[in-house]
mmCIF file of C-alpha atoms in Angstrom:
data_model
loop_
_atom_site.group_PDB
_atom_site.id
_atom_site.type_symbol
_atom_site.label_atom_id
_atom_site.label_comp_id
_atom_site.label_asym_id
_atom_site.label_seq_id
_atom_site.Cartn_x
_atom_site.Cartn_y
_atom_site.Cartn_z
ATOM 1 C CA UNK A 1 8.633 14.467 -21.860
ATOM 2 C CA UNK A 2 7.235 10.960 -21.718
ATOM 3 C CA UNK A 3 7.029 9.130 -18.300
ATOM 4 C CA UNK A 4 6.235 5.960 -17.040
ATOM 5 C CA UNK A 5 5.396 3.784 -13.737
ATOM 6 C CA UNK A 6 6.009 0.725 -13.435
ATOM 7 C CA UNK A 7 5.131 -1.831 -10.695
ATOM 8 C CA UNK A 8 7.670 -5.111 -9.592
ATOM 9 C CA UNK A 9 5.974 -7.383 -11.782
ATOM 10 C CA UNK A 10 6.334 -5.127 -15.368
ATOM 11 C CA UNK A 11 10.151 -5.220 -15.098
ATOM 12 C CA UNK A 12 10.163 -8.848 -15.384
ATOM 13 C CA UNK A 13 12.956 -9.505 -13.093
ATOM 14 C CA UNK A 14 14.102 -12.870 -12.541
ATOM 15 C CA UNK A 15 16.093 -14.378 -9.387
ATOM 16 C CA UNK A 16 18.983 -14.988 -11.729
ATOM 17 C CA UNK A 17 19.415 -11.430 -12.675
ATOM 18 C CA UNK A 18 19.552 -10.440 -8.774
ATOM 19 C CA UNK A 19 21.775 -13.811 -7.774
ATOM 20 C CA UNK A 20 24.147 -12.079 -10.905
ATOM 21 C CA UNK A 21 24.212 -8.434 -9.421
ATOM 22 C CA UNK A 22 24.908 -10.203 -5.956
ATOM 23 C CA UNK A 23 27.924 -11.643 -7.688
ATOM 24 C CA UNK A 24 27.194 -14.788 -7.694
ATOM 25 C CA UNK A 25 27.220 -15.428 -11.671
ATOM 26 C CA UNK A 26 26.158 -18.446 -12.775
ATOM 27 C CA UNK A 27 26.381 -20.414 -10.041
ATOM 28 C CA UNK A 28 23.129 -20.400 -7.582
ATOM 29 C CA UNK A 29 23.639 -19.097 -4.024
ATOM 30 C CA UNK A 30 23.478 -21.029 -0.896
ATOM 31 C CA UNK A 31 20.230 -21.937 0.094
ATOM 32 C CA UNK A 32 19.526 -19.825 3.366
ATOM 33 C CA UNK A 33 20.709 -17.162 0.761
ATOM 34 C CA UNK A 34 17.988 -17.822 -2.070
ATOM 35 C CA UNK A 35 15.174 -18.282 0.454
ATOM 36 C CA UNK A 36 16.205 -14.685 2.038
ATOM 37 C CA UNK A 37 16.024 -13.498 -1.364
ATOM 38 C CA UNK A 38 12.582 -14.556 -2.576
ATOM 39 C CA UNK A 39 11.102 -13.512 0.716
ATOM 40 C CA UNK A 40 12.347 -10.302 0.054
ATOM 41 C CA UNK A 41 11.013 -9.919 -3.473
ATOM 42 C CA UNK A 42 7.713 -11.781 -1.959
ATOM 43 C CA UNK A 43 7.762 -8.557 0.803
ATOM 44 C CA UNK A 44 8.450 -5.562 -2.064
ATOM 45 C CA UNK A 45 6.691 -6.785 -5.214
ATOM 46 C CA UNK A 46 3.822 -5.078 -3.946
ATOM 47 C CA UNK A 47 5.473 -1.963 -2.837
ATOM 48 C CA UNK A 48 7.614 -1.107 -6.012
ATOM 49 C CA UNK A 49 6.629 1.611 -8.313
ATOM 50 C CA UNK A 50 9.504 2.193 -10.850
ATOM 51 C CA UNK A 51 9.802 5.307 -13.003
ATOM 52 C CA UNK A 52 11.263 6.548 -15.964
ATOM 53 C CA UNK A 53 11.652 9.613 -17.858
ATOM 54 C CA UNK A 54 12.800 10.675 -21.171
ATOM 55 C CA UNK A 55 13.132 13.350 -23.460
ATOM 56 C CA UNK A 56 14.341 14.253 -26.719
ATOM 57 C CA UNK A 57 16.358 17.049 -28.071
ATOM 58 C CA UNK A 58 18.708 18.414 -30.644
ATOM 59 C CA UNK A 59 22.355 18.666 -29.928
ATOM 60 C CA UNK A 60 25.993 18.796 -31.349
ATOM 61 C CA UNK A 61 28.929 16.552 -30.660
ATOM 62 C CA UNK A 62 32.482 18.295 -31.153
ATOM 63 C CA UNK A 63 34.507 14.680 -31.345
ATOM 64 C CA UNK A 64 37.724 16.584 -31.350
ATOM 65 C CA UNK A 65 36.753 18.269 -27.402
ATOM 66 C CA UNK A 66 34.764 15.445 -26.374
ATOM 67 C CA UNK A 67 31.791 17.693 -25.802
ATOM 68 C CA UNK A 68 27.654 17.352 -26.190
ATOM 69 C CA UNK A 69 26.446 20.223 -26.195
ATOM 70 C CA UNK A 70 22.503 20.513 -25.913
ATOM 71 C CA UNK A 71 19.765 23.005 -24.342
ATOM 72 C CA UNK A 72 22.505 25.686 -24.153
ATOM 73 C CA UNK A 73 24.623 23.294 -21.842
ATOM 74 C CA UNK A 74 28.035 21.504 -22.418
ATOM 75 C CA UNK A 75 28.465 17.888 -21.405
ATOM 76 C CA UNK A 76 32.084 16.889 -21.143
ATOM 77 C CA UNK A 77 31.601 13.121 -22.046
ATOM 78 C CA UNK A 78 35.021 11.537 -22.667
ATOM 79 C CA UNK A 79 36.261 10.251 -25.653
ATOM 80 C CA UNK A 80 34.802 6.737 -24.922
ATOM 81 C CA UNK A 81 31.263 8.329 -24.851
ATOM 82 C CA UNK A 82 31.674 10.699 -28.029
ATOM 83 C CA UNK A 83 32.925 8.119 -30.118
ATOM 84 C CA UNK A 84 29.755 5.825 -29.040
ATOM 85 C CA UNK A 85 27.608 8.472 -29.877
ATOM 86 C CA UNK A 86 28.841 9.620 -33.387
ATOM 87 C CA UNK A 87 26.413 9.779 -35.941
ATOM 88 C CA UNK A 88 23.373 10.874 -33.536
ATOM 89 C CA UNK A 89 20.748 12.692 -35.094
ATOM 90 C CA UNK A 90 19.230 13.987 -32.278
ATOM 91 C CA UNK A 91 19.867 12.978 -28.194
ATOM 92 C CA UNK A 92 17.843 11.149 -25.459
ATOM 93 C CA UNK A 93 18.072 12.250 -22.054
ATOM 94 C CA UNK A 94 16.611 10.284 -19.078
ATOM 95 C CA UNK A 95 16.048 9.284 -15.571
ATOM 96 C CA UNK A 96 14.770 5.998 -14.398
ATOM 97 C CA UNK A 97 14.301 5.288 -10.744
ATOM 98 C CA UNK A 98 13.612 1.980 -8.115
ATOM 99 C CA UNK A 99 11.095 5.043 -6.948
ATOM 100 C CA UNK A 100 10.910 6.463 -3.539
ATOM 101 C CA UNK A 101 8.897 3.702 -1.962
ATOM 102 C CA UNK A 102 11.899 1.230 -2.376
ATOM 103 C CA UNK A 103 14.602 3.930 -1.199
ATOM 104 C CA UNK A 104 12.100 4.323 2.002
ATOM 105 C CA UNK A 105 12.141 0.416 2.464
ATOM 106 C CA UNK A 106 16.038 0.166 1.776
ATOM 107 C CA UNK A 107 16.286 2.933 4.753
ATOM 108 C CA UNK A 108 14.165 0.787 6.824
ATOM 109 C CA UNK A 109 16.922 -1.897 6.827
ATOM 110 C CA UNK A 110 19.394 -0.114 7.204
ATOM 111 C CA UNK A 111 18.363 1.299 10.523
ATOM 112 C CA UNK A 112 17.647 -2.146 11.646
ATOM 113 C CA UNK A 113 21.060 -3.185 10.702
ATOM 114 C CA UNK A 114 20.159 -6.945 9.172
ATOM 115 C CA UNK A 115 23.276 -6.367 7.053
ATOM 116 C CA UNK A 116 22.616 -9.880 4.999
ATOM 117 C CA UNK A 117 19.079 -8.209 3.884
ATOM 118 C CA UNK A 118 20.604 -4.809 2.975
ATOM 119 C CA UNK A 119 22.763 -6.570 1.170
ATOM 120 C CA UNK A 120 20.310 -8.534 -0.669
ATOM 121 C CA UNK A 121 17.780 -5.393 -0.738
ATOM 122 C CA UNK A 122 20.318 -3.346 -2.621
ATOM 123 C CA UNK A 123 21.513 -6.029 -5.639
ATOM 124 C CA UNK A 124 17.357 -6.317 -5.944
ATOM 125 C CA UNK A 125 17.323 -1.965 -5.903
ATOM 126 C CA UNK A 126 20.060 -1.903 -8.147
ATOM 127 C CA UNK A 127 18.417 -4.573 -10.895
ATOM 128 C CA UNK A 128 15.298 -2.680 -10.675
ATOM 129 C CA UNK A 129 16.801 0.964 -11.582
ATOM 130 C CA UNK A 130 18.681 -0.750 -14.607
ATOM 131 C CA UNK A 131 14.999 -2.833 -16.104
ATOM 132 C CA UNK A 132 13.392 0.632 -15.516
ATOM 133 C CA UNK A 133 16.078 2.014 -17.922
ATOM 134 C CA UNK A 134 15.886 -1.157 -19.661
ATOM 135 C CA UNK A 135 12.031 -0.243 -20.305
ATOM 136 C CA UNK A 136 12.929 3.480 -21.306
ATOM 137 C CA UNK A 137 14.832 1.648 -24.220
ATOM 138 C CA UNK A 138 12.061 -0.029 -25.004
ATOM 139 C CA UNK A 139 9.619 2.525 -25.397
ATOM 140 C CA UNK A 140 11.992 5.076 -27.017
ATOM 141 C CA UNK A 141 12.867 2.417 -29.419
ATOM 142 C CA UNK A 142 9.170 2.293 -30.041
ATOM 143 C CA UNK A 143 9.025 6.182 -31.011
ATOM 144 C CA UNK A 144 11.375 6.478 -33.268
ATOM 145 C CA UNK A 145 11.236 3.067 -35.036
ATOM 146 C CA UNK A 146 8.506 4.779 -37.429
ATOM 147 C CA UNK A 147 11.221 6.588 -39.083
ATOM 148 C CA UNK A 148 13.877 4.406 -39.282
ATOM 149 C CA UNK A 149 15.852 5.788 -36.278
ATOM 150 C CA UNK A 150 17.794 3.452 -33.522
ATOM 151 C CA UNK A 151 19.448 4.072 -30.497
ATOM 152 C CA UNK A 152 22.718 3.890 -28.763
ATOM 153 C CA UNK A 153 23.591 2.418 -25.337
ATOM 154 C CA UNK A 154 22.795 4.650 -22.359
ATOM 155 C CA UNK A 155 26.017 6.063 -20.911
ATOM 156 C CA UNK A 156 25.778 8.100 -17.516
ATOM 157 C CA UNK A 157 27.740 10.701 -15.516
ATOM 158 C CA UNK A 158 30.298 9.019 -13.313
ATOM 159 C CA UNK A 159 31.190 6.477 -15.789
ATOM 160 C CA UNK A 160 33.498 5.985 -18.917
ATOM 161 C CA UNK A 161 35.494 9.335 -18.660
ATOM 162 C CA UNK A 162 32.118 11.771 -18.019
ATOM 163 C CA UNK A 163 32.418 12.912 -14.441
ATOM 164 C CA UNK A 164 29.465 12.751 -11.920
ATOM 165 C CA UNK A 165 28.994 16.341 -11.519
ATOM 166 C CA UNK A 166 27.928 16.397 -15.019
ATOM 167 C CA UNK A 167 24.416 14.664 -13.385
ATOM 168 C CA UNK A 168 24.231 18.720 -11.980
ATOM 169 C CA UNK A 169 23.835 20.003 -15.871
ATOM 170 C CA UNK A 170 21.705 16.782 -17.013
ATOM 171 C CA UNK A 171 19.441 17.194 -14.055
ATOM 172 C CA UNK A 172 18.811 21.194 -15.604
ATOM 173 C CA UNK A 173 17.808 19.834 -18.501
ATOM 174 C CA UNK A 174 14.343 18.584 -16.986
ATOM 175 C CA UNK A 175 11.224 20.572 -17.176
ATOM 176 C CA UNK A 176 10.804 19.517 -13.577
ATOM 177 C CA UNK A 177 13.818 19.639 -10.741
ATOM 178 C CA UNK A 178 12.929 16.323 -9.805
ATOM 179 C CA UNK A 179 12.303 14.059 -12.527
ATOM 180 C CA UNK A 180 10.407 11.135 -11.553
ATOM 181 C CA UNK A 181 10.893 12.152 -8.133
ATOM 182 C CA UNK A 182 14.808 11.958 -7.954
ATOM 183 C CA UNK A 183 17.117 14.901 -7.016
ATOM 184 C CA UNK A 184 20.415 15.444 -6.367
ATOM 185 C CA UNK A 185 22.707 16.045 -3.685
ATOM 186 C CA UNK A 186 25.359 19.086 -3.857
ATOM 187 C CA UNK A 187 27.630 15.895 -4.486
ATOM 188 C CA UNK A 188 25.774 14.675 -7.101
ATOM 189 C CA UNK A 189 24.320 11.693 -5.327
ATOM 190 C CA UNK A 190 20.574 10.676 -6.934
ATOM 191 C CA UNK A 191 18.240 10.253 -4.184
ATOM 192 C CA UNK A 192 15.944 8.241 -3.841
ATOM 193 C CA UNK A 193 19.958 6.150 -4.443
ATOM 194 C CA UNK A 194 19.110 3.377 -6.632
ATOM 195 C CA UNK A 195 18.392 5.806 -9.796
ATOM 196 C CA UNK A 196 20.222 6.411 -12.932
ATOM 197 C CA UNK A 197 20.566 9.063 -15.713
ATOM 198 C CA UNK A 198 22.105 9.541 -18.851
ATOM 199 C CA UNK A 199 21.952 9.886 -22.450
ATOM 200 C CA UNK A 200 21.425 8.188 -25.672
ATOM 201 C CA UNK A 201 21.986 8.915 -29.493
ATOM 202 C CA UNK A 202 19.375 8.513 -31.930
ATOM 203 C CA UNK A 203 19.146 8.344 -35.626
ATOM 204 C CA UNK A 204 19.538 6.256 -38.779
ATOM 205 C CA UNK A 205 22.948 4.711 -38.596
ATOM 206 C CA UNK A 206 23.940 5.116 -35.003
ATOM 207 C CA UNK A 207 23.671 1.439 -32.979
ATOM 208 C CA UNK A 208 23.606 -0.022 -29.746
ATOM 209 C CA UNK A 209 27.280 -2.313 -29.113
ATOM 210 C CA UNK A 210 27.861 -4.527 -26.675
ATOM 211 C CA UNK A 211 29.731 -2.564 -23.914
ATOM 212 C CA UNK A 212 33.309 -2.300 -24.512
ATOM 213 C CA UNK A 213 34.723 -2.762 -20.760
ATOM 214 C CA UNK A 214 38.005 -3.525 -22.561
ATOM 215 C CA UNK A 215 38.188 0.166 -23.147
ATOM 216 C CA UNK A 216 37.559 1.207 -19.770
ATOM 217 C CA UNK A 217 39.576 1.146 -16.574
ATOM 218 C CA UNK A 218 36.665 1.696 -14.316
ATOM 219 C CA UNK A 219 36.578 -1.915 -12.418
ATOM 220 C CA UNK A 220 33.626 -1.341 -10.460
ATOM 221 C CA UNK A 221 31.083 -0.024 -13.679
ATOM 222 C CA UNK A 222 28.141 -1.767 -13.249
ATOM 223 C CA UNK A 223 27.735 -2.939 -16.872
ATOM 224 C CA UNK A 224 31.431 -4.934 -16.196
ATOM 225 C CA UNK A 225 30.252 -8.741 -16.198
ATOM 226 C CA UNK A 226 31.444 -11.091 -12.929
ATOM 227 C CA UNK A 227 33.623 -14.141 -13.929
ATOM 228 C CA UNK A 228 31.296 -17.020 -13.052
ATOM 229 C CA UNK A 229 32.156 -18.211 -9.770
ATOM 230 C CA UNK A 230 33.969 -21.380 -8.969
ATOM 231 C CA UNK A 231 31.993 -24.208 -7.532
#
């Protein structure tokens, strides 16, 4: 399994990507708003330490069931999933975390009740979790470029037809019950919260596609871009 830590500063985050998960698109937010903002990222830069982990394994996709089945486990994806990942070779699983020291800070607000800078904290947690998956691409890109080999989006439990109790199964997967420090509530929630999972295909002629939200009724998916918002 290959893992990773990453402080604030190696995500290369920019105010525009946290203005955009806030919802405010292309068009900058008020200015009591942006000041709260970089004070914030001023306050946790120092305090982040983002993980990842990945691993990767042989498994079998039955396109007619909608199945992956991998590590003597079977992953009911959804057809939007197993048609993404036709033509894997082999599969990616991961984990990639805002890490424990951000979830502690989120809490930390939240018991103060500031609601403006939980709001702001948790666009900034969310952004984070998504570069440190952003970085797992990256470096898994980086293994198997040698022989040809690219990689699919990441798709995770709770989204695009695969239910979020599969996250129980992917979680089993691990050498580790908490993989980079994240485990899982009987419900399936990650904690520390802003963490994600999922899975990737690998191989010669699989690729990566811009996400196909047309395809999907799931409104609130994360990956579904925000109209720009009218001035």
């Amino acid at each position: 399994m290959i893992e990773a830590t990453l402080s604030y500063h190696d995500l290369g985050i920019s105010p525009a990507d946290i203005y955009e998960q806030m919802g405010y698109g292309n068009t900058p937010p008020d200015e009591a708003t942006a000041g709260e903002t970089l004070a914030m990222i001023e306050e946790i830069s120092g305090i982040v330490k983002a993980r990842y982990c990945f691993f990767i394994t042989d498994g079998s996709l039955d396109t007619a069931t909608d199945t992956l089945s991998a590590m003597g486990y079977d992953f009911s994806i959804g057809k939007i999933i197993a048609r993404q990942l036709r033509g894997s070779q082999r599969y990616t699983f991961f984990v990639a975390t805002a890490g424990q020291e951000f979830g502690d800070y989120l809490e930390t607000l939240s018991s103060a009740g500031d609601m403006v800078k939980i709001f702001i904290a948790d666009a900034i947690g969310s952004v984070i979790a998504e570069k440190a998956a952003d970085m797992m691409e990256l470096s898994l890109a980086s293994l198997i470029a040698p022989a040809g080999w690219k990689h699919t989006n990441r798709f995770s439990p709770g989204y695009c037809g695969w239910h979020v109790s599969g996250q129980q199964k992917l979680f089993s997967l691990f050498p580790t019950g908490r993989p980079c420090g994240v485990t899982l509530t009987p419900s399936s929630l990650m904690l520390p919260i802003k963490s994600v999972s999922g899975v990737l295909g690998i191989g010669a002629e699989v690729r990566k596609l811009d996400y196909s939200c047309g395809l999907c009724d799931f409104k609130q998916c994360y990956k579904r871009k925000l109209p720009p918002r009218r001035k």
